[in-house]
PDB file of C-alpha atoms in Angstrom:
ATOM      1  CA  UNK A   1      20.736 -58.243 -11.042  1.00 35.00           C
ATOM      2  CA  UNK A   2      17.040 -58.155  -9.416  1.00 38.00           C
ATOM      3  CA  UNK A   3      17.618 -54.659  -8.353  1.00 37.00           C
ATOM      4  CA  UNK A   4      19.285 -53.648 -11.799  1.00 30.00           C
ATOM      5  CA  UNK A   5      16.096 -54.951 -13.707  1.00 32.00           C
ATOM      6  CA  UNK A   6      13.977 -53.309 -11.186  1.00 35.00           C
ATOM      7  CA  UNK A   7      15.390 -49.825 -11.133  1.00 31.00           C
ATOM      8  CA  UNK A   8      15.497 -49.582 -14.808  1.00 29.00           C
ATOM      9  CA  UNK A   9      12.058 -50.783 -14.653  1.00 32.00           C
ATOM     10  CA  UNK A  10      11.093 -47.933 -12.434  1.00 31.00           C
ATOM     11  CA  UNK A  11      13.288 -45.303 -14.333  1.00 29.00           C
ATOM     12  CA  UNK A  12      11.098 -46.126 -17.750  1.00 32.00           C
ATOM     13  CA  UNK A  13       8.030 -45.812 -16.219  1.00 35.00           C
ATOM     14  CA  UNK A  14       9.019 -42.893 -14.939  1.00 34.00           C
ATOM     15  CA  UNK A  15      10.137 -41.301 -18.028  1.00 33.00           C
ATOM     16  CA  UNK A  16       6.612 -42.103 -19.630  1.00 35.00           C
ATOM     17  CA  UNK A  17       4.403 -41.167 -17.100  1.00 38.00           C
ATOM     18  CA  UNK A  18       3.060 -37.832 -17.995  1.00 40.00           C
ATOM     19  CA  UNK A  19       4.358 -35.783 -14.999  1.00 42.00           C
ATOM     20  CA  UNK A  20       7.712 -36.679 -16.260  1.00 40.00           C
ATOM     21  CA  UNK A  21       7.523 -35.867 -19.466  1.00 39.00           C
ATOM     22  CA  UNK A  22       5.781 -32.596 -18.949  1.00 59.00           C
ATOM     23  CA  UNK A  23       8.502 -29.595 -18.077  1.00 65.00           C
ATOM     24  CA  UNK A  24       6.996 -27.544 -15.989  1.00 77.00           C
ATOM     25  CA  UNK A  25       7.208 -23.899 -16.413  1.00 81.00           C
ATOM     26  CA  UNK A  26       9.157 -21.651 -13.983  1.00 88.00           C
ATOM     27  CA  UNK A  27       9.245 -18.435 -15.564  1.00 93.00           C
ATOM     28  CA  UNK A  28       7.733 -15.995 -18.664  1.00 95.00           C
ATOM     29  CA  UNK A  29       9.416 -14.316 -21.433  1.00 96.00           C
ATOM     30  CA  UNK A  30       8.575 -11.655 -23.382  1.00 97.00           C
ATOM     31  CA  UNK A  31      10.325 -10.126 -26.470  1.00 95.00           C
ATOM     32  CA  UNK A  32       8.323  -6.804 -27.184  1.00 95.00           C
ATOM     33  CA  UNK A  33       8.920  -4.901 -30.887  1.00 92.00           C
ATOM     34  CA  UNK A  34       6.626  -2.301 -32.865  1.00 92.00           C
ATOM     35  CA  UNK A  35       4.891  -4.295 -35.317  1.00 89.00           C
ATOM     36  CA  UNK A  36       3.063  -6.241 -31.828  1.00 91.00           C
ATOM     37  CA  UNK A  37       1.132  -3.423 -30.871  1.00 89.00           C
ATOM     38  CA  UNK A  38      -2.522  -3.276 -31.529  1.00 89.00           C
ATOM     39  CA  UNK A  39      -2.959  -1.902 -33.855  1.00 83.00           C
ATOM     40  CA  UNK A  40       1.144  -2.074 -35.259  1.00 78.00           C
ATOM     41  CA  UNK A  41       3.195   1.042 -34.981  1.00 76.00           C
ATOM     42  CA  UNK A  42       4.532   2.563 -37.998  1.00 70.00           C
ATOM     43  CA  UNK A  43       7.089   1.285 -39.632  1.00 63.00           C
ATOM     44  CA  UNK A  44      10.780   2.485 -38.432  1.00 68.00           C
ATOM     45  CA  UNK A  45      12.604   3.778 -41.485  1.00 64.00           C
ATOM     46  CA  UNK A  46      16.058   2.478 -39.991  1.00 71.00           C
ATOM     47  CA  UNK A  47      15.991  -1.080 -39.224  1.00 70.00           C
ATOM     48  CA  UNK A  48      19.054  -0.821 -36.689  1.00 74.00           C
ATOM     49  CA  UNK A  49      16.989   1.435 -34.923  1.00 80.00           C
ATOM     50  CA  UNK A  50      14.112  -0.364 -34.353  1.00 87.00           C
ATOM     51  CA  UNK A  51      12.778  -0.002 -30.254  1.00 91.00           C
ATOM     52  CA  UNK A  52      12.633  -3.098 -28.946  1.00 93.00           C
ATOM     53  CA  UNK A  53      12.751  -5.296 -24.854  1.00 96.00           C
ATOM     54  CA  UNK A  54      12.999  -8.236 -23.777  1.00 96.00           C
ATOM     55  CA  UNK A  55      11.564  -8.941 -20.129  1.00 97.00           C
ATOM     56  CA  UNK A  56      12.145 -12.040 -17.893  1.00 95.00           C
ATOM     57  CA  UNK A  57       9.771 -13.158 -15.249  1.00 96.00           C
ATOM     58  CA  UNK A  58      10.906 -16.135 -12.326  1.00 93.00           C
ATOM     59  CA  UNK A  59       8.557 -17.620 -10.166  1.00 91.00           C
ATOM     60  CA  UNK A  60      10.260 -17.099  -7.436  1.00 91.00           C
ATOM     61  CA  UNK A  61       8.457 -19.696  -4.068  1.00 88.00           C
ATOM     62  CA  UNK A  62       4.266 -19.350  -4.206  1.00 90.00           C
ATOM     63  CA  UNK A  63       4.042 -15.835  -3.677  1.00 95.00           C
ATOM     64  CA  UNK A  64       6.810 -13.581  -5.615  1.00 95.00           C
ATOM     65  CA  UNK A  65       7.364 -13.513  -9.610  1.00 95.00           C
ATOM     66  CA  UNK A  66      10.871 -11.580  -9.771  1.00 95.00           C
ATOM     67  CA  UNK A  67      11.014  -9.560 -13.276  1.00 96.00           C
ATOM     68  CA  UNK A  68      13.915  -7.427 -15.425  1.00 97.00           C
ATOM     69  CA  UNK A  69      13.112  -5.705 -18.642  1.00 97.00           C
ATOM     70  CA  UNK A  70      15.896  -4.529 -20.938  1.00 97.00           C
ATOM     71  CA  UNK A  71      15.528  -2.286 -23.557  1.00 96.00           C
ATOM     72  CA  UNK A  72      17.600  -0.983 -26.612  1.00 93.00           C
ATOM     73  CA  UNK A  73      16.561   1.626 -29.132  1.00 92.00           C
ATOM     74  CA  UNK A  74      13.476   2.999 -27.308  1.00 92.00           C
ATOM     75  CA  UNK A  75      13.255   6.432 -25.873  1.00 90.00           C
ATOM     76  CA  UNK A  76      11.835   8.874 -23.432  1.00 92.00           C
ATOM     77  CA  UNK A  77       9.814   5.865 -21.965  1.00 95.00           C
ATOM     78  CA  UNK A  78       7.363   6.849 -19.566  1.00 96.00           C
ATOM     79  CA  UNK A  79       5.664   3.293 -18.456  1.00 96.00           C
ATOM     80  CA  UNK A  80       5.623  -0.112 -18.589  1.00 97.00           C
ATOM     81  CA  UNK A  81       3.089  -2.558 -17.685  1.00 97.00           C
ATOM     82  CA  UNK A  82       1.869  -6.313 -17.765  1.00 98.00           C
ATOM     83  CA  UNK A  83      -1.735  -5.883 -19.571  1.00 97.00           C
ATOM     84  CA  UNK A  84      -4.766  -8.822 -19.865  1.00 96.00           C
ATOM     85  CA  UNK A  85      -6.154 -10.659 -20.262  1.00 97.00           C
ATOM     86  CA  UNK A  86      -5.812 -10.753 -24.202  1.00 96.00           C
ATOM     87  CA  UNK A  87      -4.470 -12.929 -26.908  1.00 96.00           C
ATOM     88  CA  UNK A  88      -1.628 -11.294 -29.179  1.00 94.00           C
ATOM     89  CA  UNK A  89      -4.346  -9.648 -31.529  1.00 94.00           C
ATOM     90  CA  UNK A  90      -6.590  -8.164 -28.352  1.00 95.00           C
ATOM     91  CA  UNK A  91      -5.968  -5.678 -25.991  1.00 94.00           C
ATOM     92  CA  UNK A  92      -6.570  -5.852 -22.447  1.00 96.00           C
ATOM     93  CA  UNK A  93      -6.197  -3.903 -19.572  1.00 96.00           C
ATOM     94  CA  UNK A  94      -3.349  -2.871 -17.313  1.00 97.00           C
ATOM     95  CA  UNK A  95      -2.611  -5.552 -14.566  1.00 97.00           C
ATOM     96  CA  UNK A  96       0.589  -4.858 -12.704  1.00 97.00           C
ATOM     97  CA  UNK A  97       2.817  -1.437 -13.680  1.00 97.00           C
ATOM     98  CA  UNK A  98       6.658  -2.632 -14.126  1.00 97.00           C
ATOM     99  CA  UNK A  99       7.826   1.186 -13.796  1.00 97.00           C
ATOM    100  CA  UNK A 100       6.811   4.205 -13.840  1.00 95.00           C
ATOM    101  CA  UNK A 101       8.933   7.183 -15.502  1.00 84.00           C
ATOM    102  CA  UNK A 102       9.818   9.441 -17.498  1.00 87.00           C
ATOM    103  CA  UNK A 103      13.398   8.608 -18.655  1.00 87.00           C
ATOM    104  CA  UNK A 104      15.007  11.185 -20.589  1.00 82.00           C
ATOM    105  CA  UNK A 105      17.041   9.874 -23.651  1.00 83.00           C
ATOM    106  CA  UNK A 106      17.653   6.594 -24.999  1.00 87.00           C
ATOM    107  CA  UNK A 107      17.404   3.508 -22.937  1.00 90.00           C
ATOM    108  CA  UNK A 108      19.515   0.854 -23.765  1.00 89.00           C
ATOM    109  CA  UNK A 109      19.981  -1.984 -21.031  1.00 93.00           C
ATOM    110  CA  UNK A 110      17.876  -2.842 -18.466  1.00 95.00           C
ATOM    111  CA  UNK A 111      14.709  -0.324 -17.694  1.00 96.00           C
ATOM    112  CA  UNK A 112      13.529  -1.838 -14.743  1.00 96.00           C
ATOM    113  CA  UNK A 113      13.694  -4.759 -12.717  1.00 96.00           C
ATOM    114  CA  UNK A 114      11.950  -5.781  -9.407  1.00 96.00           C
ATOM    115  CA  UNK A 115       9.405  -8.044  -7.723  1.00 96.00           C
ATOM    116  CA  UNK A 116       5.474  -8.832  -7.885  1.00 97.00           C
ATOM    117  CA  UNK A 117       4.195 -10.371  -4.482  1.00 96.00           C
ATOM    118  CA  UNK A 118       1.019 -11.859  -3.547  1.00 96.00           C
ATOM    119  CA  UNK A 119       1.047  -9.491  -0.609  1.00 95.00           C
ATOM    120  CA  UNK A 120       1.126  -6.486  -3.041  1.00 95.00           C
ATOM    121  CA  UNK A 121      -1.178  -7.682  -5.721  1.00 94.00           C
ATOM    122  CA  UNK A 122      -3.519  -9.487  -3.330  1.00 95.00           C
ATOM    123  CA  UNK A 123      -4.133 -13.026  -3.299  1.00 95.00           C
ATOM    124  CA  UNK A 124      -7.043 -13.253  -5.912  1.00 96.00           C
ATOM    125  CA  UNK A 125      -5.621 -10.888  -8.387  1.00 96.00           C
ATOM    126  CA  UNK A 126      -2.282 -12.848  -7.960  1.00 97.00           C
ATOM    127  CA  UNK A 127      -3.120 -15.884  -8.420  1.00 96.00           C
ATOM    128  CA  UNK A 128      -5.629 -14.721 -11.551  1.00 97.00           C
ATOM    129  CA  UNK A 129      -2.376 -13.127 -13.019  1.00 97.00           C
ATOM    130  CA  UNK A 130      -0.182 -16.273 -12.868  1.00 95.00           C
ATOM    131  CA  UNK A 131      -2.801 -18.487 -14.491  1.00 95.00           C
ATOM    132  CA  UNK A 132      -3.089 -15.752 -17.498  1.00 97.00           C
ATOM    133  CA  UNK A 133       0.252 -15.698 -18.017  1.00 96.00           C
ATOM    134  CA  UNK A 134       0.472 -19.700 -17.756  1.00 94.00           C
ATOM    135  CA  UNK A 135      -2.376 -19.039 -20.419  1.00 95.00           C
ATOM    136  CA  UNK A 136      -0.121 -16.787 -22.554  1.00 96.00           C
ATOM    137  CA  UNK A 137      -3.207 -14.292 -21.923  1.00 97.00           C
ATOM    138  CA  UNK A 138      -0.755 -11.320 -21.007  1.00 98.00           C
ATOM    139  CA  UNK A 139       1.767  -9.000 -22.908  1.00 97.00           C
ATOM    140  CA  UNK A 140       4.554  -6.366 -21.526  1.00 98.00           C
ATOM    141  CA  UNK A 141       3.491  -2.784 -23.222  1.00 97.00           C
ATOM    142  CA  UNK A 142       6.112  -0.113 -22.676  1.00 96.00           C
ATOM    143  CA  UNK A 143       4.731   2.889 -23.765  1.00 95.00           C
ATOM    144  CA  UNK A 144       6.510   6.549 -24.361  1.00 93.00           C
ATOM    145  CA  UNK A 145       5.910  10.189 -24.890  1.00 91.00           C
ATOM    146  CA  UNK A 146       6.142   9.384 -28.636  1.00 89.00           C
ATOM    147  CA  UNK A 147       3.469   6.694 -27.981  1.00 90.00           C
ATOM    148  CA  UNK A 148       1.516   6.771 -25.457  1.00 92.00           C
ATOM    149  CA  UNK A 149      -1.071   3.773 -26.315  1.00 92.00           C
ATOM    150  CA  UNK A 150       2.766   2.141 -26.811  1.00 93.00           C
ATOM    151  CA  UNK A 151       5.843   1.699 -28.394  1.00 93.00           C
ATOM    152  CA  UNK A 152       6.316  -1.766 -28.295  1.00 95.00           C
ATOM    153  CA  UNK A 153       4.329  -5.047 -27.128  1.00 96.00           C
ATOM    154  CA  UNK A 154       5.706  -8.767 -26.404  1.00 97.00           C
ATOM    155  CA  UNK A 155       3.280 -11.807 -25.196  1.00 97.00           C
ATOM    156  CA  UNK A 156       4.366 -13.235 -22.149  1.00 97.00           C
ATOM    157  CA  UNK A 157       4.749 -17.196 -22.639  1.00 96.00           C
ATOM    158  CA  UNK A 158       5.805 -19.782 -19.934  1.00 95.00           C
ATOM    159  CA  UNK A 159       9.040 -21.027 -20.191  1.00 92.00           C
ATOM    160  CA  UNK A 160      11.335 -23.013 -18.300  1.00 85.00           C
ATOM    161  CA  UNK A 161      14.188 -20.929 -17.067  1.00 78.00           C
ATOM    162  CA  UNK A 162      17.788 -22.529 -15.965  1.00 77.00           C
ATOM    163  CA  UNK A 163      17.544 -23.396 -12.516  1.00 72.00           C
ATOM    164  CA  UNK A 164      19.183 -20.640 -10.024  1.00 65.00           C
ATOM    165  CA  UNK A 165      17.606 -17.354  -8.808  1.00 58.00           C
ATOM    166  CA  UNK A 166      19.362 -15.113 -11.898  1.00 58.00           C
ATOM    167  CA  UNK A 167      17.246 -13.912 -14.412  1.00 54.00           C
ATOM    168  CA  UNK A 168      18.115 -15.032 -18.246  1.00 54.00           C
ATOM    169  CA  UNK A 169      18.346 -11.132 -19.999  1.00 51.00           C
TER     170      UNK A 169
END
């Protein structure tokens, strides 16, 4: 009975301590349409064909985020990028580059998927690009020969992603 009383007492505390409440993140999402850009696109007359993608992001051990980015409706896409730091009204530079094209015709499924290491990146600029993203202070921009500047732009936010090494799109 001691030890029932005492676990239970060590379970609550547990559960409100702050470390336990607080989830902590393990990925990013992004879900990237027109009317993000800065400044907004023009309006698409067909609302069925409206560009869109949705990218994933894991952190994947201390020194690799693993990403995928699918897309539907968006063509002849010649780039992709992670830009910051900026807020969803601002613009900000380009960070990482998630591919590199042309493609020729529509996309529709996944554009481009792959890792970002420390090694690559370099420790500093790394490390500055996981805290702006924990900071919701970068957006994907996937930008085409139709528009260059970009055809559609998603935040990134921290999420917590199902445990396992698959991606959620």
């Amino acid at each position: 009975m001691k030890r029932t009383i005492r676990a239970v007492a060590l379970v609550a505390a547990a559960l409100t301590s702050g470390a336990a409440m607080a989830v902590q993140p393990n990925g990013f999402v992004a879900a990237a349409t027109p009317s993000q850009e800065v400044p907004n696109n023009p309006s698409i007359p067909d609302p069925a064909l409206v560009p869109s993608c949705i990218a994933s992001f894991r952190i994947a051990g201390a020194d690799t985020l693993v990403y995928r980015i699918r897309c539907a409706n968006i063509t002849s896409v010649t780039s992709a990028h992670i830009h910051g730091p900026a807020t969803a009204d601002e613009t900000g530079g380009v960070r990482v580059t998630l591919f590199s094209g042309p493609t020729t015709g529509d996309v529709v499924g996944v554009l481009a998927a792959g890792t970002i290491t420390r090694s690559g990146l370099g420790s500093a600029a790394f490390d500055l690009l996981l805290a702006d993203m924990k900071a919701d202070l970068t957006y994907l921009n996937v930008h085409t020969s139709a528009n260059p500047a970009g055809e559609v732009r998603g935040q990134i936010s921290p999420v917590r992603l199902p445990d396992g090494p698959q991606l959620v799109f």
